[in-house]
PDB file of C-alpha atoms in Angstrom:
ATOM      1  CA  MET A   1      53.227-114.995-108.638  1.00  0.00           C
ATOM      2  CA  LYS A   2      55.506-112.299-107.244  1.00  0.00           C
ATOM      3  CA  ILE A   3      54.799-111.579-103.580  1.00  0.00           C
ATOM      4  CA  PRO A   4      55.295-107.967-102.511  1.00  0.00           C
ATOM      5  CA  ALA A   5      57.764-107.649 -99.638  1.00  0.00           C
ATOM      6  CA  ILE A   6      57.337-105.011 -96.956  1.00  0.00           C
ATOM      7  CA  SER A   7      60.359-104.379 -94.706  1.00  0.00           C
ATOM      8  CA  VAL A   8      59.854-103.591 -91.068  1.00  0.00           C
ATOM      9  CA  GLY A   9      62.709-101.728 -89.415  1.00  0.00           C
ATOM     10  CA  LEU A  10      63.079-100.396 -85.908  1.00  0.00           C
ATOM     11  CA  MET A  11      60.480 -97.686 -86.478  1.00  0.00           C
ATOM     12  CA  TRP A  12      56.754 -98.247 -86.727  1.00  0.00           C
ATOM     13  CA  LEU A  13      54.960 -97.370 -89.920  1.00  0.00           C
ATOM     14  CA  LEU A  14      52.371 -94.938 -88.660  1.00  0.00           C
ATOM     15  CA  MET A  15      50.000 -94.580 -91.610  1.00  0.00           C
ATOM     16  CA  GLY A  16      46.605 -95.837 -90.585  1.00  0.00           C
ATOM     17  CA  CYS A  17      43.151 -96.454 -91.878  1.00  0.00           C
ATOM     18  CA  GLY A  18      41.547 -94.622 -89.016  1.00  0.00           C
ATOM     19  CA  GLN A  19      42.818 -92.151 -86.523  1.00  0.00           C
ATOM     20  CA  ASN A  20      45.589 -93.789 -84.453  1.00  0.00           C
ATOM     21  CA  GLY A  21      45.254 -97.015 -86.462  1.00  0.00           C
ATOM     22  CA  SER A  22      41.690 -97.647 -85.263  1.00  0.00           C
ATOM     23  CA  VAL A  23      39.406 -99.972 -87.146  1.00  0.00           C
ATOM     24  CA  ILE A  24      36.624 -98.405 -89.202  1.00  0.00           C
ATOM     25  CA  ASP A  25      33.516-100.372 -90.178  1.00  0.00           C
ATOM     26  CA  ALA A  26      32.987 -98.520 -93.458  1.00  0.00           C
ATOM     27  CA  SER A  27      35.419 -98.575 -96.381  1.00  0.00           C
ATOM     28  CA  CYS A  28      38.870 -97.563 -95.248  1.00  0.00           C
ATOM     29  CA  ALA A  29      39.891 -96.467 -98.742  1.00  0.00           C
ATOM     30  CA  PRO A  30      38.162 -94.586-101.535  1.00  0.00           C
ATOM     31  CA  ILE A  31      36.458 -97.086-103.829  1.00  0.00           C
ATOM     32  CA  GLY A  32      35.764 -94.942-106.876  1.00  0.00           C
ATOM     33  CA  ASN A  33      33.828 -96.238-109.861  1.00  0.00           C
ATOM     34  CA  GLU A  34      36.687 -97.230-112.166  1.00  0.00           C
ATOM     35  CA  ASP A  35      37.203-100.972-112.566  1.00  0.00           C
ATOM     36  CA  ARG A  36      40.180-102.450-110.737  1.00  0.00           C
ATOM     37  CA  SER A  37      41.212-106.037-111.560  1.00  0.00           C
ATOM     38  CA  SER A  38      42.569-106.719-108.078  1.00  0.00           C
ATOM     39  CA  ALA A  39      42.882-105.106-104.678  1.00  0.00           C
ATOM     40  CA  SER A  40      45.920-102.892-104.106  1.00  0.00           C
ATOM     41  CA  LEU A  41      47.515-101.597-100.927  1.00  0.00           C
ATOM     42  CA  TYR A  42      46.218 -98.193 -99.840  1.00  0.00           C
ATOM     43  CA  SER A  43      47.807 -97.773 -96.382  1.00  0.00           C
ATOM     44  CA  GLN A  44      49.613 -99.720 -93.679  1.00  0.00           C
ATOM     45  CA  ALA A  45      49.206 -99.400 -89.931  1.00  0.00           C
ATOM     46  CA  ASN A  46      51.413 -99.975 -86.906  1.00  0.00           C
ATOM     47  CA  ILE A  47      53.841-102.680 -87.902  1.00  0.00           C
ATOM     48  CA  GLN A  48      55.682-103.392 -84.681  1.00  0.00           C
ATOM     49  CA  TYR A  49      58.875-105.423 -84.280  1.00  0.00           C
ATOM     50  CA  PRO A  50      58.292-107.847 -81.386  1.00  0.00           C
ATOM     51  CA  GLU A  51      60.195-106.464 -78.407  1.00  0.00           C
ATOM     52  CA  GLN A  52      61.870-109.732 -77.316  1.00  0.00           C
ATOM     53  CA  LEU A  53      62.999-110.524 -80.870  1.00  0.00           C
ATOM     54  CA  LEU A  54      64.384-107.010 -81.207  1.00  0.00           C
ATOM     55  CA  TYR A  55      66.320-107.450 -77.951  1.00  0.00           C
ATOM     56  CA  GLU A  56      67.670-110.814 -79.164  1.00  0.00           C
ATOM     57  CA  LYS A  57      68.485-109.303 -82.603  1.00  0.00           C
ATOM     58  CA  ILE A  58      66.486-111.946 -84.464  1.00  0.00           C
ATOM     59  CA  GLU A  59      65.401-111.237 -88.046  1.00  0.00           C
ATOM     60  CA  GLY A  60      62.886-113.087 -90.169  1.00  0.00           C
ATOM     61  CA  TYR A  61      59.860-112.911 -92.421  1.00  0.00           C
ATOM     62  CA  VAL A  62      56.227-113.946 -92.679  1.00  0.00           C
ATOM     63  CA  VAL A  63      54.300-114.742 -95.876  1.00  0.00           C
ATOM     64  CA  MET A  64      50.521-114.474 -95.552  1.00  0.00           C
ATOM     65  CA  ARG A  65      47.603-115.274 -97.853  1.00  0.00           C
ATOM     66  CA  PHE A  66      44.334-113.409 -97.341  1.00  0.00           C
ATOM     67  CA  ASP A  67      41.222-112.057 -98.975  1.00  0.00           C
ATOM     68  CA  VAL A  68      40.358-108.364 -99.282  1.00  0.00           C
ATOM     69  CA  SER A  69      36.751-107.437 -98.541  1.00  0.00           C
ATOM     70  CA  ARG A  70      34.741-105.055-100.689  1.00  0.00           C
ATOM     71  CA  THR A  71      35.395-102.436 -97.971  1.00  0.00           C
ATOM     72  CA  GLY A  72      39.170-102.827 -98.365  1.00  0.00           C
ATOM     73  CA  ARG A  73      39.795-104.820 -95.184  1.00  0.00           C
ATOM     74  CA  PRO A  74      42.042-107.922 -95.083  1.00  0.00           C
ATOM     75  CA  MET A  75      40.132-111.019 -93.934  1.00  0.00           C
ATOM     76  CA  ASN A  76      40.739-114.773 -93.683  1.00  0.00           C
ATOM     77  CA  ILE A  77      44.446-114.156 -92.983  1.00  0.00           C
ATOM     78  CA  GLU A  78      46.566-117.305 -93.114  1.00  0.00           C
ATOM     79  CA  VAL A  79      50.322-117.621 -92.477  1.00  0.00           C
ATOM     80  CA  ILE A  80      51.727-119.788 -95.264  1.00  0.00           C
ATOM     81  CA  ASN A  81      55.449-119.441 -94.498  1.00  0.00           C
ATOM     82  CA  SER A  82      57.419-117.975 -91.629  1.00  0.00           C
ATOM     83  CA  GLN A  83      61.120-117.934 -90.728  1.00  0.00           C
ATOM     84  CA  PRO A  84      62.201-118.467 -88.048  1.00  0.00           C
ATOM     85  CA  ASP A  85      59.237-120.756 -87.634  1.00  0.00           C
ATOM     86  CA  HIS A  86      56.258-118.641 -86.439  1.00  0.00           C
ATOM     87  CA  LEU A  87      58.275-116.196 -84.294  1.00  0.00           C
ATOM     88  CA  PHE A  88      56.924-113.162 -86.169  1.00  0.00           C
ATOM     89  CA  SER A  89      53.518-114.589 -87.153  1.00  0.00           C
ATOM     90  CA  GLU A  90      51.413-112.940 -84.438  1.00  0.00           C
ATOM     91  CA  ALA A  91      52.884-109.474 -85.063  1.00  0.00           C
ATOM     92  CA  ALA A  92      52.496-109.850 -88.825  1.00  0.00           C
ATOM     93  CA  VAL A  93      48.863-111.010 -88.687  1.00  0.00           C
ATOM     94  CA  HIS A  94      47.964-108.275 -86.195  1.00  0.00           C
ATOM     95  CA  SER A  95      49.503-105.630 -88.425  1.00  0.00           C
ATOM     96  CA  LEU A  96      47.979-106.912 -91.670  1.00  0.00           C
ATOM     97  CA  SER A  97      44.522-107.023 -90.105  1.00  0.00           C
ATOM     98  CA  GLN A  98      44.723-103.222 -89.752  1.00  0.00           C
ATOM     99  CA  TRP A  99      45.878-102.439 -93.292  1.00  0.00           C
ATOM    100  CA  CYS A 100      43.632-100.824 -95.902  1.00  0.00           C
ATOM    101  CA  TYR A 101      43.323-101.833 -99.536  1.00  0.00           C
ATOM    102  CA  LEU A 102      41.676-100.296-102.553  1.00  0.00           C
ATOM    103  CA  PRO A 103      39.151-103.058-103.239  1.00  0.00           C
ATOM    104  CA  LYS A 104      38.703-104.926-106.494  1.00  0.00           C
ATOM    105  CA  VAL A 105      36.046-103.146-108.599  1.00  0.00           C
ATOM    106  CA  ILE A 106      34.017-104.821-111.356  1.00  0.00           C
ATOM    107  CA  GLN A 107      31.545-102.802-113.419  1.00  0.00           C
ATOM    108  CA  GLY A 108      31.743 -99.956-110.919  1.00  0.00           C
ATOM    109  CA  LYS A 109      30.979-102.153-107.896  1.00  0.00           C
ATOM    110  CA  ALA A 110      33.454-103.136-105.156  1.00  0.00           C
ATOM    111  CA  VAL A 111      33.746-106.905-104.666  1.00  0.00           C
ATOM    112  CA  ASP A 112      35.773-109.233-102.460  1.00  0.00           C
ATOM    113  CA  ASP A 113      39.188-110.257-103.831  1.00  0.00           C
ATOM    114  CA  THR A 114      40.665-113.643-102.945  1.00  0.00           C
ATOM    115  CA  ALA A 115      44.093-115.207-102.501  1.00  0.00           C
ATOM    116  CA  THR A 116      46.149-112.028-102.094  1.00  0.00           C
ATOM    117  CA  GLU A 117      49.656-112.635-100.735  1.00  0.00           C
ATOM    118  CA  VAL A 118      52.168-110.424 -98.969  1.00  0.00           C
ATOM    119  CA  ARG A 119      55.542-110.987 -97.333  1.00  0.00           C
ATOM    120  CA  LEU A 120      56.626-108.939 -94.318  1.00  0.00           C
ATOM    121  CA  ASP A 121      60.386-108.863 -93.730  1.00  0.00           C
ATOM    122  CA  PHE A 122      61.496-108.145 -90.171  1.00  0.00           C
ATOM    123  CA  VAL A 123      65.019-106.735 -90.449  1.00  0.00           C
ATOM    124  CA  LEU A 124      67.193-104.742 -88.088  1.00  0.00           C
ATOM    125  CA  GLY A 125      68.811-101.495 -89.162  1.00  0.00           C
TER     126      GLY A 125
END
């Protein structure tokens, strides 16, 4: 399975599900009625490079496995690999928890999608 990689530079990605990256209880993405075999990324919110790691010029990555709810929200987020070991995990999980996905749709109805994976690369410049 190919894991999508998202690079995080010195700037924050400011696209959000809600105004100012706030969490919305309802669907954060349009569901539509066309079938979709798996969830797909709709928008990202506030990926922030940890300040101390930026100062120390440390780079790394985090691979996470998670489910996408029928409302498009990541849930059950689990870090499955991180280099350097867990230094970026908290920032990555916090960011992913605010992302929005187009949910999986079967026979016109949004359903939960399981075992989605993503890799966040924390790189300088």
